[in-house]
mmCIF file of C-alpha atoms in Angstrom:
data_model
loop_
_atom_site.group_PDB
_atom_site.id
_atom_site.type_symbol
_atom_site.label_atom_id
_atom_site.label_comp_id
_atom_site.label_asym_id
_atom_site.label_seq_id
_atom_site.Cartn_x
_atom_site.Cartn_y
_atom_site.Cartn_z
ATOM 1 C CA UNK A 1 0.000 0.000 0.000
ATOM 2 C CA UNK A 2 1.352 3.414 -0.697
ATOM 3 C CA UNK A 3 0.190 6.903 -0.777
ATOM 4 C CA UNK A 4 1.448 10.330 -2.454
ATOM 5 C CA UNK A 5 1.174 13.651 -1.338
ATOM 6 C CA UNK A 6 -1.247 15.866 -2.967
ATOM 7 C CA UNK A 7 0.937 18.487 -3.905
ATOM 8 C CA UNK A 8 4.607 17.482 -5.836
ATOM 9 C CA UNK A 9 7.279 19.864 -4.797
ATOM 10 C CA UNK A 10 10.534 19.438 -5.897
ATOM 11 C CA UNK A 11 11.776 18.035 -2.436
ATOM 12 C CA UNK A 12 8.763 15.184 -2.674
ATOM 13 C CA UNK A 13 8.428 14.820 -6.463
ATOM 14 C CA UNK A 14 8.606 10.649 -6.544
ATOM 15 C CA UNK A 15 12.089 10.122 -7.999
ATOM 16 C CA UNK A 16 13.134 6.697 -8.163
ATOM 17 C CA UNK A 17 16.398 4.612 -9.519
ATOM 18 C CA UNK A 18 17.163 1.980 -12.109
ATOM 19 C CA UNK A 19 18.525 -1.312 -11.279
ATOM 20 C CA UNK A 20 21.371 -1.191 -14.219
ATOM 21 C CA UNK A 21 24.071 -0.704 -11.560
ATOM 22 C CA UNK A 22 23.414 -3.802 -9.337
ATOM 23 C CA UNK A 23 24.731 -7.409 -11.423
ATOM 24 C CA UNK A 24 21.599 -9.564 -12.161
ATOM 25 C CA UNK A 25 24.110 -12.265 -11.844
ATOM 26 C CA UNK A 26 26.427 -12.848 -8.792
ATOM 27 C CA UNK A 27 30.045 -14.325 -8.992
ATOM 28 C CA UNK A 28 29.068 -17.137 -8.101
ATOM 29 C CA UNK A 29 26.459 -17.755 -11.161
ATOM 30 C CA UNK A 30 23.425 -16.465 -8.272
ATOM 31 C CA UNK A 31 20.758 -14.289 -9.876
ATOM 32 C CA UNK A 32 19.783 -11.718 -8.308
ATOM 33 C CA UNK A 33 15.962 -13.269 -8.261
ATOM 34 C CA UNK A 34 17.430 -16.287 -6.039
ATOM 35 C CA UNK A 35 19.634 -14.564 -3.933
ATOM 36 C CA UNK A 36 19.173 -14.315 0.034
ATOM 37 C CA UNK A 37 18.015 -12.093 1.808
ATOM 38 C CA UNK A 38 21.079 -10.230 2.916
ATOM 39 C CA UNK A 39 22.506 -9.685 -1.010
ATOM 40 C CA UNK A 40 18.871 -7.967 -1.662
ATOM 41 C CA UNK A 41 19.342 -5.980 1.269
ATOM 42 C CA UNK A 42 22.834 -4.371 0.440
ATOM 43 C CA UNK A 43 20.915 -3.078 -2.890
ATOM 44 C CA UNK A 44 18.453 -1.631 -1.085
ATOM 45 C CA UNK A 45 21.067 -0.533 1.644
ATOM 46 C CA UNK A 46 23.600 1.262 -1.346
ATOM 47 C CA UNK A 47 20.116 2.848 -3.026
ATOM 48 C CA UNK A 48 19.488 4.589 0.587
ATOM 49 C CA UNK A 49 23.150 5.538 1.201
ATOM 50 C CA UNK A 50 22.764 7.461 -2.296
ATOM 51 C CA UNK A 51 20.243 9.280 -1.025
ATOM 52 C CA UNK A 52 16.968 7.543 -2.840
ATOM 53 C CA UNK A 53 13.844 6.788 -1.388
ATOM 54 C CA UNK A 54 12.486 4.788 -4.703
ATOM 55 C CA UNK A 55 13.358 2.113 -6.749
ATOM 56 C CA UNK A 56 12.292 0.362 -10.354
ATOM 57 C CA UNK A 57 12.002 -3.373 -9.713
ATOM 58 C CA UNK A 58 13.699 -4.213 -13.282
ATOM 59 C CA UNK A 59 12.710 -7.877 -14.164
ATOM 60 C CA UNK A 60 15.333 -8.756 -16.040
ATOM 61 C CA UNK A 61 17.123 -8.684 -12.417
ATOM 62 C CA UNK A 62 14.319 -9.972 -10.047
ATOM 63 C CA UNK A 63 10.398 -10.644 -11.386
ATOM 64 C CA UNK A 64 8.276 -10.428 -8.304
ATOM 65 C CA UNK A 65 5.494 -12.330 -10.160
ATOM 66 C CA UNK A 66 7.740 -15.449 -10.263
ATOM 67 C CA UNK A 67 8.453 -15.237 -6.260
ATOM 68 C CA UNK A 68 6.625 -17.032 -3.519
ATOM 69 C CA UNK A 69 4.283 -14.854 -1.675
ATOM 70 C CA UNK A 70 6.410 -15.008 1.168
ATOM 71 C CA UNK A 71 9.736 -14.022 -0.710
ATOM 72 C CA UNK A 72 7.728 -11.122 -2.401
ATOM 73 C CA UNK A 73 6.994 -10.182 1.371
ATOM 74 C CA UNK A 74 10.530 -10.163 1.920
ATOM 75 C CA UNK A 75 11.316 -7.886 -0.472
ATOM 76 C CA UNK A 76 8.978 -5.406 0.579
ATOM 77 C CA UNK A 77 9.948 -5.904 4.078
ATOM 78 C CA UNK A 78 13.473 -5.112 3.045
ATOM 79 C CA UNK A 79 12.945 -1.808 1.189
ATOM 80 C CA UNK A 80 11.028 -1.037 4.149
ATOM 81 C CA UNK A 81 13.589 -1.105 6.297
ATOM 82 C CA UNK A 82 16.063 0.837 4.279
ATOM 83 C CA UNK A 83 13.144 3.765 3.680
ATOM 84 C CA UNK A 84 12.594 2.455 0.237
ATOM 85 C CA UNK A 85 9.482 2.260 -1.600
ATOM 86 C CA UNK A 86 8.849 -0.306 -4.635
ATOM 87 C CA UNK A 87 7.672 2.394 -7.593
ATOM 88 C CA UNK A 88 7.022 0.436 -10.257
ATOM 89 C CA UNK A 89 8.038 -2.909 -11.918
ATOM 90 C CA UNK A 90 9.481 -2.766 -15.509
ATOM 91 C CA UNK A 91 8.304 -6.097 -17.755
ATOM 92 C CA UNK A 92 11.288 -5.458 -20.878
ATOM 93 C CA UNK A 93 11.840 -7.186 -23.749
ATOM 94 C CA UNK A 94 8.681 -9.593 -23.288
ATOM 95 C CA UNK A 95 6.498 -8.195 -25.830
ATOM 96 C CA UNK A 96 2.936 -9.253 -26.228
ATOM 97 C CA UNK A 97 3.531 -9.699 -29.993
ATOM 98 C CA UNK A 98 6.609 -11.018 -29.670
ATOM 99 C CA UNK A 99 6.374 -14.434 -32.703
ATOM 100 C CA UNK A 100 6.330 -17.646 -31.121
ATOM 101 C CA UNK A 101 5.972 -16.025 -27.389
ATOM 102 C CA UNK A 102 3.459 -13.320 -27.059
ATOM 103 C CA UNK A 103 0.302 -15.288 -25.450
ATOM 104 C CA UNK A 104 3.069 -16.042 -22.708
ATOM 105 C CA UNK A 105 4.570 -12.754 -22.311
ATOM 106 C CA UNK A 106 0.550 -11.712 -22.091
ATOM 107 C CA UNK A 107 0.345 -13.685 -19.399
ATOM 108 C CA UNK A 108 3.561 -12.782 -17.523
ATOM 109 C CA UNK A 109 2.734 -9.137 -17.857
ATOM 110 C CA UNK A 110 -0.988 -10.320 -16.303
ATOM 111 C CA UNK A 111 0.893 -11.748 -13.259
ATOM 112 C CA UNK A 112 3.071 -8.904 -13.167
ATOM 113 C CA UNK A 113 0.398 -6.532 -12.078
ATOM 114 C CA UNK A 114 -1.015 -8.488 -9.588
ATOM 115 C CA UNK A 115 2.311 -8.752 -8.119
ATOM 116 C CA UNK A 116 2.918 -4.758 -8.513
ATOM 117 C CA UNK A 117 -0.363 -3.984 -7.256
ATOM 118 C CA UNK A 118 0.467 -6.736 -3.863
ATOM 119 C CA UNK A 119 3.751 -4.799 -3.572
ATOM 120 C CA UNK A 120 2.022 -1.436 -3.401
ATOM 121 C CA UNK A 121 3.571 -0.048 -6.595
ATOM 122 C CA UNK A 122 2.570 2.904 -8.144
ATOM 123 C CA UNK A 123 3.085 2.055 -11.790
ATOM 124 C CA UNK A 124 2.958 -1.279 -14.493
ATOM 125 C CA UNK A 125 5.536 0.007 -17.032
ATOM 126 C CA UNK A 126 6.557 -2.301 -19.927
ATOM 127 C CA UNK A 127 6.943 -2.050 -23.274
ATOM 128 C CA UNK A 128 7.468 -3.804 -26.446
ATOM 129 C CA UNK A 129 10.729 -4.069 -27.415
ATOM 130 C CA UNK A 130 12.194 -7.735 -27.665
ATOM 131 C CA UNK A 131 15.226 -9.706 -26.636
ATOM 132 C CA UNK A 132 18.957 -8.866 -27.610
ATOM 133 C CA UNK A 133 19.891 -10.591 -30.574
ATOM 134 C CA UNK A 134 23.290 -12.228 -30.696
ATOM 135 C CA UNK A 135 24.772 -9.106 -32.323
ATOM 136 C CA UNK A 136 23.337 -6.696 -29.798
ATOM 137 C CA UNK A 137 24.431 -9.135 -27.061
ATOM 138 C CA UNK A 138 28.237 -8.562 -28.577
ATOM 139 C CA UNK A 139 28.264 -5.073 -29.086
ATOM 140 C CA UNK A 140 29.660 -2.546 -26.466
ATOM 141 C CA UNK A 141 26.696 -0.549 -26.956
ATOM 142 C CA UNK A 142 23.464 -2.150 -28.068
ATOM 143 C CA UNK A 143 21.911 0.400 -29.788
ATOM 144 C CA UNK A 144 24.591 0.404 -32.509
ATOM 145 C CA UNK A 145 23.165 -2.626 -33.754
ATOM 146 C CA UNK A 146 20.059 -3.194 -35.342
ATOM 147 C CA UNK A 147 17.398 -4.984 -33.352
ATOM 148 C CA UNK A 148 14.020 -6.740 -33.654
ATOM 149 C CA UNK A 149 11.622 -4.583 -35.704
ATOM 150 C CA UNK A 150 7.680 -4.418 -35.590
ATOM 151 C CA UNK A 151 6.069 -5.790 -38.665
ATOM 152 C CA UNK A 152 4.572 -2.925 -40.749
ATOM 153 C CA UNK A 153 1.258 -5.045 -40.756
ATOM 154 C CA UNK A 154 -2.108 -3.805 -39.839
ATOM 155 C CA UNK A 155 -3.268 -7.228 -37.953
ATOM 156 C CA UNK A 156 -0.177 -7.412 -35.852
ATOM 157 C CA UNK A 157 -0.897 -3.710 -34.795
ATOM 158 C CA UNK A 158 -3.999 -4.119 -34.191
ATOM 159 C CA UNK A 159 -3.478 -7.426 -32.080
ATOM 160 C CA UNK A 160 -0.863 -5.270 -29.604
ATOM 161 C CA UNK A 161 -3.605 -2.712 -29.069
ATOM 162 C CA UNK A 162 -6.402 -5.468 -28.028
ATOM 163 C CA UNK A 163 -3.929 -7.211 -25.777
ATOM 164 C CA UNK A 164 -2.030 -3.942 -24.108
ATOM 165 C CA UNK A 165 -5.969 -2.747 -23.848
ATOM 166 C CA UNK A 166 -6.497 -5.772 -21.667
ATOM 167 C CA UNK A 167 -3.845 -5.104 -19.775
ATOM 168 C CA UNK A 168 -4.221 -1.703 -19.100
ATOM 169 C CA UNK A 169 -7.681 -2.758 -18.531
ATOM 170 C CA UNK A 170 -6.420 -4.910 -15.699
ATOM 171 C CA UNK A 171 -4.145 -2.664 -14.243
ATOM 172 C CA UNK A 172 -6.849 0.106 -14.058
ATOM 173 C CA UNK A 173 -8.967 -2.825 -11.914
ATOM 174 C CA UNK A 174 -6.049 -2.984 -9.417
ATOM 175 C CA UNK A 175 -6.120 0.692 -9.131
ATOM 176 C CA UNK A 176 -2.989 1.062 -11.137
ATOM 177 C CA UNK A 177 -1.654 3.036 -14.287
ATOM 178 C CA UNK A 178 0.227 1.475 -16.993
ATOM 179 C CA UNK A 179 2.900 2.936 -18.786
ATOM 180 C CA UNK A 180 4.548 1.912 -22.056
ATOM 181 C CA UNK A 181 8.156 3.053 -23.007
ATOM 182 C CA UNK A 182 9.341 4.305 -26.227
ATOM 183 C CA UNK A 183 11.451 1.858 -28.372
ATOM 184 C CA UNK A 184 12.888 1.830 -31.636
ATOM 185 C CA UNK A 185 11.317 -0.474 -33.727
ATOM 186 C CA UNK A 186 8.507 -0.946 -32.335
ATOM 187 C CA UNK A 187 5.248 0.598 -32.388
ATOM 188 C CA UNK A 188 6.650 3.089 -29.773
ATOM 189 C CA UNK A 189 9.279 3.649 -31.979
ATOM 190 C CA UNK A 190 8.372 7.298 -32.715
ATOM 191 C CA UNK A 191 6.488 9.902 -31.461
ATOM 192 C CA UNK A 192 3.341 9.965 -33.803
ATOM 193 C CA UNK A 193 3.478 5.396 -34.102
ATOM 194 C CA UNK A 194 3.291 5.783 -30.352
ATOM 195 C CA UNK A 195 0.925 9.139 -29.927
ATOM 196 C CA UNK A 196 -1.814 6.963 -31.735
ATOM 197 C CA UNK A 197 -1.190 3.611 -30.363
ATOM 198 C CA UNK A 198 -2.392 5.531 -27.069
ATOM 199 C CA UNK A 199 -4.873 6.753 -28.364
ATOM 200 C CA UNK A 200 -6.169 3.257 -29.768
ATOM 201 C CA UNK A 201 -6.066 2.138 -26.627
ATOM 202 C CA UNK A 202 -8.292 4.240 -25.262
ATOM 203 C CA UNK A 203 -7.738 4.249 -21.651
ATOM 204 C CA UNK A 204 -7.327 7.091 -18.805
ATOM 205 C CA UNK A 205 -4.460 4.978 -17.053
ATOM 206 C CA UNK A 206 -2.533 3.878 -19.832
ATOM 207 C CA UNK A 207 -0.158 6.797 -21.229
ATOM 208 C CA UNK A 208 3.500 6.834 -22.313
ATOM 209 C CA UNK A 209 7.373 6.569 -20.998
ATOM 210 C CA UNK A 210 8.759 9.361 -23.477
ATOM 211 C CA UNK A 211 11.856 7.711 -23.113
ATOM 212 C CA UNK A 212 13.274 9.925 -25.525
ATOM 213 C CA UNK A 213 17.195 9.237 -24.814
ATOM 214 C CA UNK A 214 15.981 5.455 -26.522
ATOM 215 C CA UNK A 215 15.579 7.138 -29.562
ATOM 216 C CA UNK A 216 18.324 9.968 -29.851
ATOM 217 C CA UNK A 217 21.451 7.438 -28.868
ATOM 218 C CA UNK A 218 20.850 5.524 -32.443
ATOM 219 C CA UNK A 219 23.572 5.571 -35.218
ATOM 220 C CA UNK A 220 21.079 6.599 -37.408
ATOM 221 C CA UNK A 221 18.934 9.454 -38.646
ATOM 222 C CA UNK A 222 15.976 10.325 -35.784
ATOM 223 C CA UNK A 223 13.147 12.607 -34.945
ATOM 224 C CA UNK A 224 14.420 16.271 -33.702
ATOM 225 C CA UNK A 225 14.318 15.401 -29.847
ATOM 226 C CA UNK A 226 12.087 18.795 -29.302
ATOM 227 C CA UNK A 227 9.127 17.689 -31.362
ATOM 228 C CA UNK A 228 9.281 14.208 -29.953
ATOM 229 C CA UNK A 229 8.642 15.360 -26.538
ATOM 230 C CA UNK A 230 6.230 18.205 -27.155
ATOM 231 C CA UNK A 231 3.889 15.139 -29.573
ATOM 232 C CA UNK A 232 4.620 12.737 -26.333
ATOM 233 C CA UNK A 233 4.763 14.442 -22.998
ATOM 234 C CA UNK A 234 0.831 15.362 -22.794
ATOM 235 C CA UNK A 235 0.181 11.552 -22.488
ATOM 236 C CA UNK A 236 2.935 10.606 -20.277
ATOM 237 C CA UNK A 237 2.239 9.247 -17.157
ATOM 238 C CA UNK A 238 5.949 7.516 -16.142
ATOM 239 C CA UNK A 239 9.270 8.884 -16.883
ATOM 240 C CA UNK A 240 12.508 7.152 -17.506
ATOM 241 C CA UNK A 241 15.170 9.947 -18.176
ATOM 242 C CA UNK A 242 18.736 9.909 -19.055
ATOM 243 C CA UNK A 243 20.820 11.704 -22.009
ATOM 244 C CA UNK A 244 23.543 11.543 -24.375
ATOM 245 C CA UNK A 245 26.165 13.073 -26.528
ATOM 246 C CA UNK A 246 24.489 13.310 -30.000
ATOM 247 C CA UNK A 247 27.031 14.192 -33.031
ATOM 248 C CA UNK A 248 25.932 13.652 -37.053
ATOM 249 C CA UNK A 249 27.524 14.656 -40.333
ATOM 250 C CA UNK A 250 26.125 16.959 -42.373
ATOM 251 C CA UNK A 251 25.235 14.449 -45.096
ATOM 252 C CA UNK A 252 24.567 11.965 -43.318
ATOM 253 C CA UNK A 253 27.042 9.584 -43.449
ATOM 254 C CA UNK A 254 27.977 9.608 -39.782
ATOM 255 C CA UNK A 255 26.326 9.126 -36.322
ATOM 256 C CA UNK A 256 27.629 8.561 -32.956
ATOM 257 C CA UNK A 257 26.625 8.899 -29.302
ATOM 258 C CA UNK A 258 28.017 8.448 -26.461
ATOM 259 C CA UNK A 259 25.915 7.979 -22.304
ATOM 260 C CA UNK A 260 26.258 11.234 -20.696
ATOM 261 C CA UNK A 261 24.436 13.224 -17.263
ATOM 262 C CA UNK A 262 20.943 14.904 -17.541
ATOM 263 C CA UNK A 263 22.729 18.201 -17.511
ATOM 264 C CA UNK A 264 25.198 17.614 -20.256
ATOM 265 C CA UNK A 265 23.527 15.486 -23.033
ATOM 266 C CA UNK A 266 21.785 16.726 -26.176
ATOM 267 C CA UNK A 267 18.403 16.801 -24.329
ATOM 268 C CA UNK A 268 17.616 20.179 -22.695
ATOM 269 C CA UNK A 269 15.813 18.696 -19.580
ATOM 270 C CA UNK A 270 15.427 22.211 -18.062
ATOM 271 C CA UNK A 271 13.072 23.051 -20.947
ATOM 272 C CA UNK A 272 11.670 19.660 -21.459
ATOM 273 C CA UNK A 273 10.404 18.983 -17.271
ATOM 274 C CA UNK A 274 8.656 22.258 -17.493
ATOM 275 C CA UNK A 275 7.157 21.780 -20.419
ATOM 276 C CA UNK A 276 6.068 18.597 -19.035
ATOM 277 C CA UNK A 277 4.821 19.787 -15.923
ATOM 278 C CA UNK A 278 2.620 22.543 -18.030
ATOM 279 C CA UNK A 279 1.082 19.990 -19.723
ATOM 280 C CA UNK A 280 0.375 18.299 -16.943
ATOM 281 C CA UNK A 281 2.619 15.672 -16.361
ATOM 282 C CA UNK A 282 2.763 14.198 -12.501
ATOM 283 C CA UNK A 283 4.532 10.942 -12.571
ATOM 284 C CA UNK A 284 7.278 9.332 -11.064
ATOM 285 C CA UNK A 285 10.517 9.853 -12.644
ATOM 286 C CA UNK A 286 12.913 7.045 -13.335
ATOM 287 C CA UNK A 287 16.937 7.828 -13.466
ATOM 288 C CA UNK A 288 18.234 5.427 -15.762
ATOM 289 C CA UNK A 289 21.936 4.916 -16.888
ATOM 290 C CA UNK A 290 24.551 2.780 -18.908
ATOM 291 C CA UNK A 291 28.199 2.975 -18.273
ATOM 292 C CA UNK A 292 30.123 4.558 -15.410
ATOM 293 C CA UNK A 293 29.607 4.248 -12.049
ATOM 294 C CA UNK A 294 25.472 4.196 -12.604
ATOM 295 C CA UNK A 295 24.119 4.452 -9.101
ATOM 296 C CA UNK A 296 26.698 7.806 -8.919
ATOM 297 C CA UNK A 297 25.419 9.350 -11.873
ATOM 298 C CA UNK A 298 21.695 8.273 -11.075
ATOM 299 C CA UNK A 299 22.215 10.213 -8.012
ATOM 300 C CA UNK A 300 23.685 13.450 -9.526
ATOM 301 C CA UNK A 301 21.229 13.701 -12.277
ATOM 302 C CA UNK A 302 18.423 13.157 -9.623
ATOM 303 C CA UNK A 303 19.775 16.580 -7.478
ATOM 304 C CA UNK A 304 19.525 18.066 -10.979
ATOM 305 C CA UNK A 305 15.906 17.271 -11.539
ATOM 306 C CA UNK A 306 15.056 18.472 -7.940
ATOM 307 C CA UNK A 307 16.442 21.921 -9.081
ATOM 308 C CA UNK A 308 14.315 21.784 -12.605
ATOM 309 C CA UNK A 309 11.141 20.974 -10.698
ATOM 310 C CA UNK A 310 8.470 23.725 -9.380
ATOM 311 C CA UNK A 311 9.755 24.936 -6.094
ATOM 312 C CA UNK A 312 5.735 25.903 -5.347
ATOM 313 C CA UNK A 313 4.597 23.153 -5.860
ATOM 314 C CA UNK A 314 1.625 21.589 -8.258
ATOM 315 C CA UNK A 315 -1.699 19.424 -7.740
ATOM 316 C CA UNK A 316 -1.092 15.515 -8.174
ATOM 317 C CA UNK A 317 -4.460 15.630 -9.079
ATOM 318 C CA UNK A 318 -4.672 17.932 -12.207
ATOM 319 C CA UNK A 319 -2.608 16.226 -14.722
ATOM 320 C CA UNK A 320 -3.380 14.905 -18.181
ATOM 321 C CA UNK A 321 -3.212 11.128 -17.389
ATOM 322 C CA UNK A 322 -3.923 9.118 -13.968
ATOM 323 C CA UNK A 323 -0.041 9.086 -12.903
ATOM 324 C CA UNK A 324 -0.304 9.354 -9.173
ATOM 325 C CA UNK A 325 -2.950 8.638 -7.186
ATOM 326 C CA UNK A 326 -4.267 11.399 -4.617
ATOM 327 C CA UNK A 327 -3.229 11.562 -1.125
ATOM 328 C CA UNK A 328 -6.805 9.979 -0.203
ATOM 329 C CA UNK A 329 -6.322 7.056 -2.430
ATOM 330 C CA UNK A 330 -4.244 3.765 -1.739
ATOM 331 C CA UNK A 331 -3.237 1.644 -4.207
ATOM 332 C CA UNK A 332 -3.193 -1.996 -3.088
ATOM 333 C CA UNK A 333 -4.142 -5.629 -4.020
#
């Protein structure tokens, strides 16, 4: 069970961290999803010492719908005690039209809210992007490979909206929104594919991730990064943010980019968070990075959204998708 504060200030705007700098795989060939007690308890012990108060359960590094009831009280109990809360679980690369595994994944993502919903969460974010292939599994950076791609097929589209609309349908039942990131090569992939697969869907509680840093890292020619969030921001309800170095030639025969802080990258975040917040935007934020020492730089770039974020204060209540819900709601099992 959890509750949010009716007005977001800067100092209580829920900002929460990314699991990319804890191993999903221990020395000794443990995953992180089997390990005891005490190695989930130095996470949440190193996420407190940096100074957060809110954490992404990532599944590829533990998927609370595939522990016991009693281990997913354990986890809980853990964050607890470190002053943690559990924001949201992140189902990636388990796409509902993924060939040969989608009625699965469907049905992982279905047990996936029920456990987010048990955990008090305050968000279902997933997506549709698919496994690594072996190329992007080789590459120092992923993205400089090409990956999985979304059929250009009516019937395929159409068959991610019905099933997402289910399960946005069942996360609204648990009293929950459901966010879906941005993804090349998908139908997220860009900012009008992903606009109107929203809007297909058709539900208050399902908006976007304008995870726009996805799309500007690619070796390749992409959307102008200032039209992408102004199309996607009013029907964002979840934020994973992060930047990067962005350099092109002229004609286009060159791209490169490189993982950078919030303040530094090619994104303008000062601009972009107060656009968002005038068009209502009042979710959680996520501070995502690869490379470096990522729990450090989650921590600096999360001082440096405090500072972009209205002093004053604004209503949880008035923004353009259900994000967060009011300080007289719970959101529980």
């Amino acid at each position: 069970m959890s509750t949010t504060p009716h007005t977001l200030t800067a100092d209580n705007w829920p900002i929460a961290i990314c699991m990319h700098g804890f191993s999903p795989v221990a020395s000794d060939g443990t995953r992180m999803h089997d390990a005891a007690s005490e190695r989930w308890d130095g996470v949440f012990r190193q996420v407190a010492r940096l100074g957060f108060t809110a954490i992404e359960i990532a599944d590829s590094h533990i998927r609370p719908s595939d522990l016991t009831p009693a281990r997913r009280a354990e986890l809980k109990s853990i964050a607890d005690s470190h002053g943690v809360s559990l924001t949201s679980v992140h189902v990636q690369r388990q796409s509902i039209i993924e060939p040969g595994r989608g009625e699965q994944n469907l049905a992982y993502a279905h047990q996936a809210i029920d456990a987010a919903a048990e955990l008090g969460m305050q968000v279902f974010s997933t997506g549709l992007h698919q496994p690594f292939n072996e190329a992007q599994r080789k590459a120092l950076w992923f993205w400089t490979v090409q990956g999985p791609v979304d059929p250009d097929d009516a019937e395929t589209r159409a068959l991610a909206v019905r099933r997402l609309r289910e399960l946005g349908e069942h996360a609204a039942s648990v009293g929950l929104p459901m966010a879906l990131e941005m993804y090349e090569d998908t139908y997220l992939g860009t900012a009008d594919s992903a606009v109107r697969l929203i809007e297909e869907i058709g539900l208050d509680n399902v908006g976007l991730n304008p995870d726009i840093a996805n799309l500007i890292r690619l070796h390749r020619p992409v959307e102008d990064w200032r039209e992408l969030h102004e199309k996607t921001l009013p029907y964002a309800n979840y934020w994973h943010v992060k930047n990067y170095t962005r350099d092109e030639a002229g004609d286009g025969s060159w791209w490169t980019s490189v993982p950078t802080s919030l303040e530094l990258g090619i994104i303008d975040y000062r601009a972009m968070v107060a656009r968002a917040v005038e068009v209502g935007f009042r979710g959680p934020f996520l501070m995502e990075q690869y490379g470096g020492d990522s729990l450090g730089i989650c921590a600096t770039n999360r001082d440096y959204l405090r500072t972009l974020l209205p002093e004053g204060g604004v209503s949880a209540t008035d923004g353009n998708r259900s994000a967060i819900p009011a300080a007289s709601e719970t959101v529980s099992a």
